[in-house]
Amino acid sequence: MTEVIGVRFKEVGKIYYFSPKGIKIKSGEKVIVETARGVECGDVVIGNFMADDNDIVHPLKEIFRIATEDDIKTLEKNLARKDEIMKVFTEKIAEHKLSMKPIDVECTFDGGKIMFYFTAESRVDFRDLVKDLAGIYRTRIELRQIGVRDEAKMLGGLGICGRKLCCASFLGEFQPVSIKMAKEQSLSLNPTKISGTCGRLMCCLKYEQDSYEELLKITPKVGALVETSEGRGVVTDVNLLTGVLKVQPEKNKDAAPISFNRNDVKLIKDSRIKVNRDEIAALKSLED
């Protein structure tokens, strides 16, 4: 076990562990640390605690210090520069006639690097743009092409639920989401119904997936052969949450399906949830 603190460098970003060097640090304080991209000022979101060594990326880096008033002023100065740098970035993109969309700008705390984020439909040759930016700011320049999910996280917005986007409000890291999840949750495979503002599958499909997987283990699927109080039949519809099945009697296939609770039927032969190749091909881009 090792004593660590959890630090974030973005409002809704990944939490990184650092050694507090024996200093008691509370959540909400700011610390100065060294990261892969330079010296940064981060927010402590988890105070001192003992973490399992398997959960730590070694070697564990130590903090330099708790942020001072001068450090806070430097941080505020860097933040104040963002709008001006973003304006120059946008103008230079237009000047070089590059097919890219500027998204965000970040300055490291020590001013040793400026990172420019953009989206583009294909690879972009931005070498001349980097030279121009380096000539203006006299520091290391990094241009990073991001995907539409990261764009939505950076810019924020509202989802179809009317709430602030999950990725911009509390999701530190994106979780894998698949068409299979939507199918297992009996959702319409209409892209406009299952995709978020970013145009990819909604992150919230992941939230209840574990519960759906457990319910699928105890609930006959559409097409399953079951034994009921009315005789054998084939399941034609399933409501996983309520456990209500509609069963078409084998002895009278012209009759209307009868509703049963999953606890009142005996499974003889289960079926499988299938996503045909055409559906997968048509919706595959939503997973990327």
mmCIF file with all atom_site columns, N, CA and C in Angstrom, residues 44-72:
data_model
loop_
_atom_site.group_PDB
_atom_site.id
_atom_site.type_symbol
_atom_site.label_atom_id
_atom_site.label_alt_id
_atom_site.label_comp_id
_atom_site.label_asym_id
_atom_site.label_entity_id
_atom_site.label_seq_id
_atom_site.pdbx_PDB_ins_code
_atom_site.Cartn_x
_atom_site.Cartn_y
_atom_site.Cartn_z
_atom_site.occupancy
_atom_site.B_iso_or_equiv
_atom_site.pdbx_formal_charge
_atom_site.auth_seq_id
_atom_site.auth_comp_id
_atom_site.auth_asym_id
_atom_site.auth_atom_id
_atom_site.pdbx_PDB_model_num
ATOM 1  N N  . VAL A 1 44 ? -6.680  18.855 -6.510  1.00 0.00 ? 44 VAL A N  1
ATOM 2  C CA . VAL A 1 44 ? -6.745  17.634 -5.714  1.00 0.00 ? 44 VAL A CA 1
ATOM 3  C C  . VAL A 1 44 ? -8.219  17.274 -5.524  1.00 0.00 ? 44 VAL A C  1
ATOM 4  N N  . VAL A 1 45 ? -8.627  16.125 -6.037  1.00 0.00 ? 45 VAL A N  1
ATOM 5  C CA . VAL A 1 45 ? -10.022 15.684 -5.906  1.00 0.00 ? 45 VAL A CA 1
ATOM 6  C C  . VAL A 1 45 ? -10.157 14.540 -4.912  1.00 0.00 ? 45 VAL A C  1
ATOM 7  N N  . ILE A 1 46 ? -9.022  13.919 -4.553  1.00 0.00 ? 46 ILE A N  1
ATOM 8  C CA . ILE A 1 46 ? -9.013  12.892 -3.509  1.00 0.00 ? 46 ILE A CA 1
ATOM 9  C C  . ILE A 1 46 ? -7.832  13.189 -2.592  1.00 0.00 ? 46 ILE A C  1
ATOM 10 N N  . GLY A 1 47 ? -8.119  13.457 -1.321  1.00 0.00 ? 47 GLY A N  1
ATOM 11 C CA . GLY A 1 47 ? -7.053  13.725 -0.365  1.00 0.00 ? 47 GLY A CA 1
ATOM 12 C C  . GLY A 1 47 ? -6.251  12.474 -0.057  1.00 0.00 ? 47 GLY A C  1
ATOM 13 N N  . ASN A 1 48 ? -5.292  12.599 0.848   1.00 0.00 ? 48 ASN A N  1
ATOM 14 C CA . ASN A 1 48 ? -4.397  11.484 1.192   1.00 0.00 ? 48 ASN A CA 1
ATOM 15 C C  . ASN A 1 48 ? -5.164  10.199 1.491   1.00 0.00 ? 48 ASN A C  1
ATOM 16 N N  . PHE A 1 49 ? -4.781  9.122  0.829   1.00 0.00 ? 49 PHE A N  1
ATOM 17 C CA . PHE A 1 49 ? -5.345  7.807  1.141   1.00 0.00 ? 49 PHE A CA 1
ATOM 18 C C  . PHE A 1 49 ? -4.342  6.736  0.727   1.00 0.00 ? 49 PHE A C  1
ATOM 19 N N  . MET A 1 50 ? -4.548  5.534  1.235   1.00 0.00 ? 50 MET A N  1
ATOM 20 C CA . MET A 1 50 ? -3.649  4.417  0.937   1.00 0.00 ? 50 MET A CA 1
ATOM 21 C C  . MET A 1 50 ? -4.209  3.634  -0.250  1.00 0.00 ? 50 MET A C  1
ATOM 22 N N  . ALA A 1 51 ? -3.432  3.549  -1.311  1.00 0.00 ? 51 ALA A N  1
ATOM 23 C CA . ALA A 1 51 ? -3.850  2.852  -2.526  1.00 0.00 ? 51 ALA A CA 1
ATOM 24 C C  . ALA A 1 51 ? -3.067  1.562  -2.696  1.00 0.00 ? 51 ALA A C  1
ATOM 25 N N  . ASP A 1 52 ? -3.731  0.573  -3.277  1.00 0.00 ? 52 ASP A N  1
ATOM 26 C CA . ASP A 1 52 ? -3.067  -0.694 -3.584  1.00 0.00 ? 52 ASP A CA 1
ATOM 27 C C  . ASP A 1 52 ? -1.986  -0.447 -4.638  1.00 0.00 ? 52 ASP A C  1
ATOM 28 N N  . ASP A 1 53 ? -0.832  -1.068 -4.450  1.00 0.00 ? 53 ASP A N  1
ATOM 29 C CA . ASP A 1 53 ? 0.280   -0.867 -5.389  1.00 0.00 ? 53 ASP A CA 1
ATOM 30 C C  . ASP A 1 53 ? -0.080  -1.279 -6.815  1.00 0.00 ? 53 ASP A C  1
ATOM 31 N N  . ASN A 1 54 ? -1.042  -2.214 -6.963  1.00 0.00 ? 54 ASN A N  1
ATOM 32 C CA . ASN A 1 54 ? -1.457  -2.655 -8.300  1.00 0.00 ? 54 ASN A CA 1
ATOM 33 C C  . ASN A 1 54 ? -2.269  -1.590 -9.028  1.00 0.00 ? 54 ASN A C  1
ATOM 34 N N  . ASP A 1 55 ? -2.787  -0.612 -8.282  1.00 0.00 ? 55 ASP A N  1
ATOM 35 C CA . ASP A 1 55 ? -3.591  0.448  -8.888  1.00 0.00 ? 55 ASP A CA 1
ATOM 36 C C  . ASP A 1 55 ? -2.757  1.676  -9.245  1.00 0.00 ? 55 ASP A C  1
ATOM 37 N N  . ILE A 1 56 ? -1.468  1.599  -8.993  1.00 0.00 ? 56 ILE A N  1
ATOM 38 C CA . ILE A 1 56 ? -0.589  2.752  -9.195  1.00 0.00 ? 56 ILE A CA 1
ATOM 39 C C  . ILE A 1 56 ? 0.356   2.491  -10.360 1.00 0.00 ? 56 ILE A C  1
ATOM 40 N N  . VAL A 1 57 ? 0.538   3.526  -11.184 1.00 0.00 ? 57 VAL A N  1
ATOM 41 C CA . VAL A 1 57 ? 1.506   3.448  -12.273 1.00 0.00 ? 57 VAL A CA 1
ATOM 42 C C  . VAL A 1 57 ? 2.869   3.871  -11.714 1.00 0.00 ? 57 VAL A C  1
ATOM 43 N N  . HIS A 1 58 ? 3.795   2.947  -11.690 1.00 0.00 ? 58 HIS A N  1
ATOM 44 C CA . HIS A 1 58 ? 5.128   3.244  -11.152 1.00 0.00 ? 58 HIS A CA 1
ATOM 45 C C  . HIS A 1 58 ? 6.083   3.667  -12.271 1.00 0.00 ? 58 HIS A C  1
ATOM 46 N N  . PRO A 1 59 ? 7.078   4.496  -11.997 1.00 0.00 ? 59 PRO A N  1
ATOM 47 C CA . PRO A 1 59 ? 7.353   5.093  -10.684 1.00 0.00 ? 59 PRO A CA 1
ATOM 48 C C  . PRO A 1 59 ? 6.376   6.228  -10.365 1.00 0.00 ? 59 PRO A C  1
ATOM 49 N N  . LEU A 1 60 ? 5.949   6.289  -9.113  1.00 0.00 ? 60 LEU A N  1
ATOM 50 C CA . LEU A 1 60 ? 4.991   7.299  -8.675  1.00 0.00 ? 60 LEU A CA 1
ATOM 51 C C  . LEU A 1 60 ? 5.698   8.642  -8.516  1.00 0.00 ? 60 LEU A C  1
ATOM 52 N N  . LYS A 1 61 ? 5.189   9.667  -9.169  1.00 0.00 ? 61 LYS A N  1
ATOM 53 C CA . LYS A 1 61 ? 5.806   10.987 -9.083  1.00 0.00 ? 61 LYS A CA 1
ATOM 54 C C  . LYS A 1 61 ? 5.319   11.735 -7.840  1.00 0.00 ? 61 LYS A C  1
ATOM 55 N N  . GLU A 1 62 ? 6.205   12.552 -7.286  1.00 0.00 ? 62 GLU A N  1
ATOM 56 C CA . GLU A 1 62 ? 5.862   13.355 -6.127  1.00 0.00 ? 62 GLU A CA 1
ATOM 57 C C  . GLU A 1 62 ? 5.397   14.743 -6.565  1.00 0.00 ? 62 GLU A C  1
ATOM 58 N N  . ILE A 1 63 ? 4.597   15.373 -5.711  1.00 0.00 ? 63 ILE A N  1
ATOM 59 C CA . ILE A 1 63 ? 4.205   16.753 -5.982  1.00 0.00 ? 63 ILE A CA 1
ATOM 60 C C  . ILE A 1 63 ? 5.410   17.652 -5.730  1.00 0.00 ? 63 ILE A C  1
ATOM 61 N N  . PHE A 1 64 ? 5.454   18.805 -6.389  1.00 0.00 ? 64 PHE A N  1
ATOM 62 C CA . PHE A 1 64 ? 6.492   19.788 -6.092  1.00 0.00 ? 64 PHE A CA 1
ATOM 63 C C  . PHE A 1 64 ? 6.127   20.566 -4.828  1.00 0.00 ? 64 PHE A C  1
ATOM 64 N N  . ARG A 1 65 ? 4.854   21.019 -4.801  1.00 0.00 ? 65 ARG A N  1
ATOM 65 C CA . ARG A 1 65 ? 4.410   21.838 -3.661  1.00 0.00 ? 65 ARG A CA 1
ATOM 66 C C  . ARG A 1 65 ? 2.905   22.054 -3.764  1.00 0.00 ? 65 ARG A C  1
ATOM 67 N N  . ILE A 1 66 ? 2.332   22.506 -2.675  1.00 0.00 ? 66 ILE A N  1
ATOM 68 C CA . ILE A 1 66 ? 0.948   23.002 -2.711  1.00 0.00 ? 66 ILE A CA 1
ATOM 69 C C  . ILE A 1 66 ? 1.001   24.377 -3.370  1.00 0.00 ? 66 ILE A C  1
ATOM 70 N N  . ALA A 1 67 ? 0.061   24.656 -4.251  1.00 0.00 ? 67 ALA A N  1
ATOM 71 C CA . ALA A 1 67 ? 0.081   25.907 -5.019  1.00 0.00 ? 67 ALA A CA 1
ATOM 72 C C  . ALA A 1 67 ? 0.042   27.133 -4.104  1.00 0.00 ? 67 ALA A C  1
ATOM 73 N N  . THR A 1 68 ? 0.899   28.096 -4.415  1.00 0.00 ? 68 THR A N  1
ATOM 74 C CA . THR A 1 68 ? 0.962   29.351 -3.659  1.00 0.00 ? 68 THR A CA 1
ATOM 75 C C  . THR A 1 68 ? 0.088   30.407 -4.349  1.00 0.00 ? 68 THR A C  1
ATOM 76 N N  . GLU A 1 69 ? -0.003  31.569 -3.746  1.00 0.00 ? 69 GLU A N  1
ATOM 77 C CA . GLU A 1 69 ? -0.769  32.664 -4.353  1.00 0.00 ? 69 GLU A CA 1
ATOM 78 C C  . GLU A 1 69 ? -0.172  33.061 -5.702  1.00 0.00 ? 69 GLU A C  1
ATOM 79 N N  . ASP A 1 70 ? 1.165   33.059 -5.790  1.00 0.00 ? 70 ASP A N  1
ATOM 80 C CA . ASP A 1 70 ? 1.825   33.384 -7.060  1.00 0.00 ? 70 ASP A CA 1
ATOM 81 C C  . ASP A 1 70 ? 1.501   32.325 -8.125  1.00 0.00 ? 70 ASP A C  1
ATOM 82 N N  . ASP A 1 71 ? 1.424   31.055 -7.701  1.00 0.00 ? 71 ASP A N  1
ATOM 83 C CA . ASP A 1 71 ? 1.066   29.989 -8.639  1.00 0.00 ? 71 ASP A CA 1
ATOM 84 C C  . ASP A 1 71 ? -0.345  30.190 -9.176  1.00 0.00 ? 71 ASP A C  1
ATOM 85 N N  . ILE A 1 72 ? -1.260  30.584 -8.307  1.00 0.00 ? 72 ILE A N  1
ATOM 86 C CA . ILE A 1 72 ? -2.651  30.813 -8.718  1.00 0.00 ? 72 ILE A CA 1
ATOM 87 C C  . ILE A 1 72 ? -2.721  31.960 -9.721  1.00 0.00 ? 72 ILE A C  1
#
